[in-house]
Coordinates of C-alpha atoms in Angstrom, one line a residue:
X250 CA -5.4 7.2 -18.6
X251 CA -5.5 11.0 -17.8
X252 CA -3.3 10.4 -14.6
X253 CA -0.4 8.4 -16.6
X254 CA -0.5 11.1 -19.4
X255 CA 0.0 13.6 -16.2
X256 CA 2.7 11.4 -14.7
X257 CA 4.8 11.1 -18.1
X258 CA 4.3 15.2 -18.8
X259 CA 5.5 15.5 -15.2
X260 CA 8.3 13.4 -15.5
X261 CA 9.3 15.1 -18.7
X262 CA 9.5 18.5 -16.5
X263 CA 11.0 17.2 -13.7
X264 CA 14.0 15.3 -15.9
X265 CA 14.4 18.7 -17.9
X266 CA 13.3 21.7 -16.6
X267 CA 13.9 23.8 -19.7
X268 CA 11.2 21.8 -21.8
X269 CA 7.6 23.6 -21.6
X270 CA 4.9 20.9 -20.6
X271 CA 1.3 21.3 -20.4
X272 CA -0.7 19.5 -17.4
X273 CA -3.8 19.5 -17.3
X274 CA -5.6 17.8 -14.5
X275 CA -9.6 16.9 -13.6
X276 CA -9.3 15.5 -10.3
X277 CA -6.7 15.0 -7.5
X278 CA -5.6 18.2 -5.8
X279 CA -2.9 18.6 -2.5
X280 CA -0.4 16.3 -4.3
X281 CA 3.0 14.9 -3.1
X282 CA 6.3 14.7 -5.2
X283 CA 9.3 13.3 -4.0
X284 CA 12.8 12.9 -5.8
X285 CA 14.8 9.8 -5.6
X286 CA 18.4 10.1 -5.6
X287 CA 18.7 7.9 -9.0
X288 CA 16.6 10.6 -10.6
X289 CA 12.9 8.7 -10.5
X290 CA 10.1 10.1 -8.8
X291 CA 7.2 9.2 -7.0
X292 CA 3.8 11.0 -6.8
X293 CA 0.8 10.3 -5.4
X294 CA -2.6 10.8 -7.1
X295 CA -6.1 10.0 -7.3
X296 CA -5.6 7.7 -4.1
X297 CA -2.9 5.6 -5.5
X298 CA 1.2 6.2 -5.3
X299 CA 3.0 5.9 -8.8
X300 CA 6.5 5.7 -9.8
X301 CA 8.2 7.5 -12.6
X302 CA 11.4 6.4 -14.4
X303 CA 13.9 9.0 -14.1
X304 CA 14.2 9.1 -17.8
X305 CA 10.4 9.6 -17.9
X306 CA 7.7 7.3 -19.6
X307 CA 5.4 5.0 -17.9
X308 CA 4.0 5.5 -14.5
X309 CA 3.9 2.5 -12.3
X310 CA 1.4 1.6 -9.5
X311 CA 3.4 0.5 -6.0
X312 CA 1.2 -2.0 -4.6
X313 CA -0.5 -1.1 -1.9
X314 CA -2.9 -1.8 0.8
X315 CA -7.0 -1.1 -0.3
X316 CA -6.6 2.2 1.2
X317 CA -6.0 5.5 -0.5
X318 CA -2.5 6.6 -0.1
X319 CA -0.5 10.0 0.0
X320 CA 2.7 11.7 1.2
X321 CA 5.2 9.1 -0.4
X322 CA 8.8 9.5 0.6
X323 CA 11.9 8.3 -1.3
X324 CA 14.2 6.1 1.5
X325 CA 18.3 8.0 0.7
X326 CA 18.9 4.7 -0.8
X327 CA 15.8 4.6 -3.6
X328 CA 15.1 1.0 -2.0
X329 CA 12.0 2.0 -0.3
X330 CA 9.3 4.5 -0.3
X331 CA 7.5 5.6 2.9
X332 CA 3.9 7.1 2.5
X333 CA 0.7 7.3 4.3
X334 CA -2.4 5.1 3.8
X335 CA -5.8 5.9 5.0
X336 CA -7.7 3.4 7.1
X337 CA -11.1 3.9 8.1
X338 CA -10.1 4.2 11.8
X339 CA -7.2 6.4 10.9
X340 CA -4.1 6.8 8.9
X341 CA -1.5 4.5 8.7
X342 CA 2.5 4.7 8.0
X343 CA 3.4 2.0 4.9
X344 CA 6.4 1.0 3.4
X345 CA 6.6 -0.2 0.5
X346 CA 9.7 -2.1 -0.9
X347 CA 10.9 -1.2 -4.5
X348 CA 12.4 -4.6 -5.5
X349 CA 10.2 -7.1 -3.6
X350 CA 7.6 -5.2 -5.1
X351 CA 5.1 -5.5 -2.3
X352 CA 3.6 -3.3 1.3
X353 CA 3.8 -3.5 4.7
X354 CA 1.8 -2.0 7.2
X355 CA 4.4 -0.1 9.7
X356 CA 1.7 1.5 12.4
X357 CA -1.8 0.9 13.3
X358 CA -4.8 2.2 12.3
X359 CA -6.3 3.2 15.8
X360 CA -4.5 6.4 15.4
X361 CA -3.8 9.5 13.1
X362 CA -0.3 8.7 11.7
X363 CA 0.6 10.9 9.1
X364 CA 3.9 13.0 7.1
X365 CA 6.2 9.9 6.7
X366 CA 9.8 10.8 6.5
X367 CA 13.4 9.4 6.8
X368 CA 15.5 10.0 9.6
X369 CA 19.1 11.0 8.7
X370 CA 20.5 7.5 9.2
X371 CA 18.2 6.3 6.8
X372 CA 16.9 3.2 9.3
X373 CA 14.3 4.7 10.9
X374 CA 10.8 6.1 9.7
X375 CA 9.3 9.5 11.1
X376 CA 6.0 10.4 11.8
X377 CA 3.7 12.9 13.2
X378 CA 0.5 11.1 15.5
X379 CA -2.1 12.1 17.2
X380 CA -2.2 9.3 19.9
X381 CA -3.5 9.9 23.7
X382 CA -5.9 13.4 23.3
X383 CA -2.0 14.8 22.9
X384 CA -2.6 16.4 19.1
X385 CA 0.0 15.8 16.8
X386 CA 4.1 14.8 18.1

């Protein structure tokens, strides 16, 4: 309950930064925000990634593997939201699409894959990984 009261408040801010909000927050620390371009946002928290309307109001849960997940990132076209899911051989790249409402695993879990983002022609997914003793590319 606290985290959807924290969502809405945020949402509130975010849609019009000359309102004062107060957030007040128990648990969760290092969070993500992202923008879309239609004006909702997306946030992770407490091990789970939520979706705000632009206009504000209720958060919504985008389903997900079991794993907690972080680092969501808007695709240019608000269809699609990249993030990072937690595995525990690693961390994993996910997508997860807006209107079929469901996840898909993008990397494996045998490595540390990690910082999702778009690439400029909005088809392809960036990543850092840690594969072959190289650190993170």
């Amino acid at each position: 309950m606290r985290a959807k009261a924290w969502l809405a408040s945020a949402a509130l801010s975010l849609a019009a930064p000359c309102v004062h909000a107060d957030v007040f927050l128990t648990e969760g620390t290092n969070l993500t925000v992202d923008v879309a371009s239609d004006g909702r946002f997306v946030t992770d928290l407490l091990g789970g990634i939520w979706v705000v309307p632009a206009n504000g109001g209720e958060a919504a849960a985008v389903a997900g593997g079991d794993s907690p997940a972080r680092r969501p990132r808007w695709s240019p076209d608000a269809n699609s939201i990249a993030f990072e899911a937690h595995a525990p051989s690693g961390a994993e790249i996910w997508l997860y699409s807006v209107e079929a409402d469901k996840s898909r695993r993008l990397s494996e879990g045998r490595y540390v894959d990690q910082h999702p983002g778009w690439h400029p022609d909005a088809e392809r997914i960036v990543f850092s990984s840690a594969r072959n003793d190289t650190d993170f590319d």
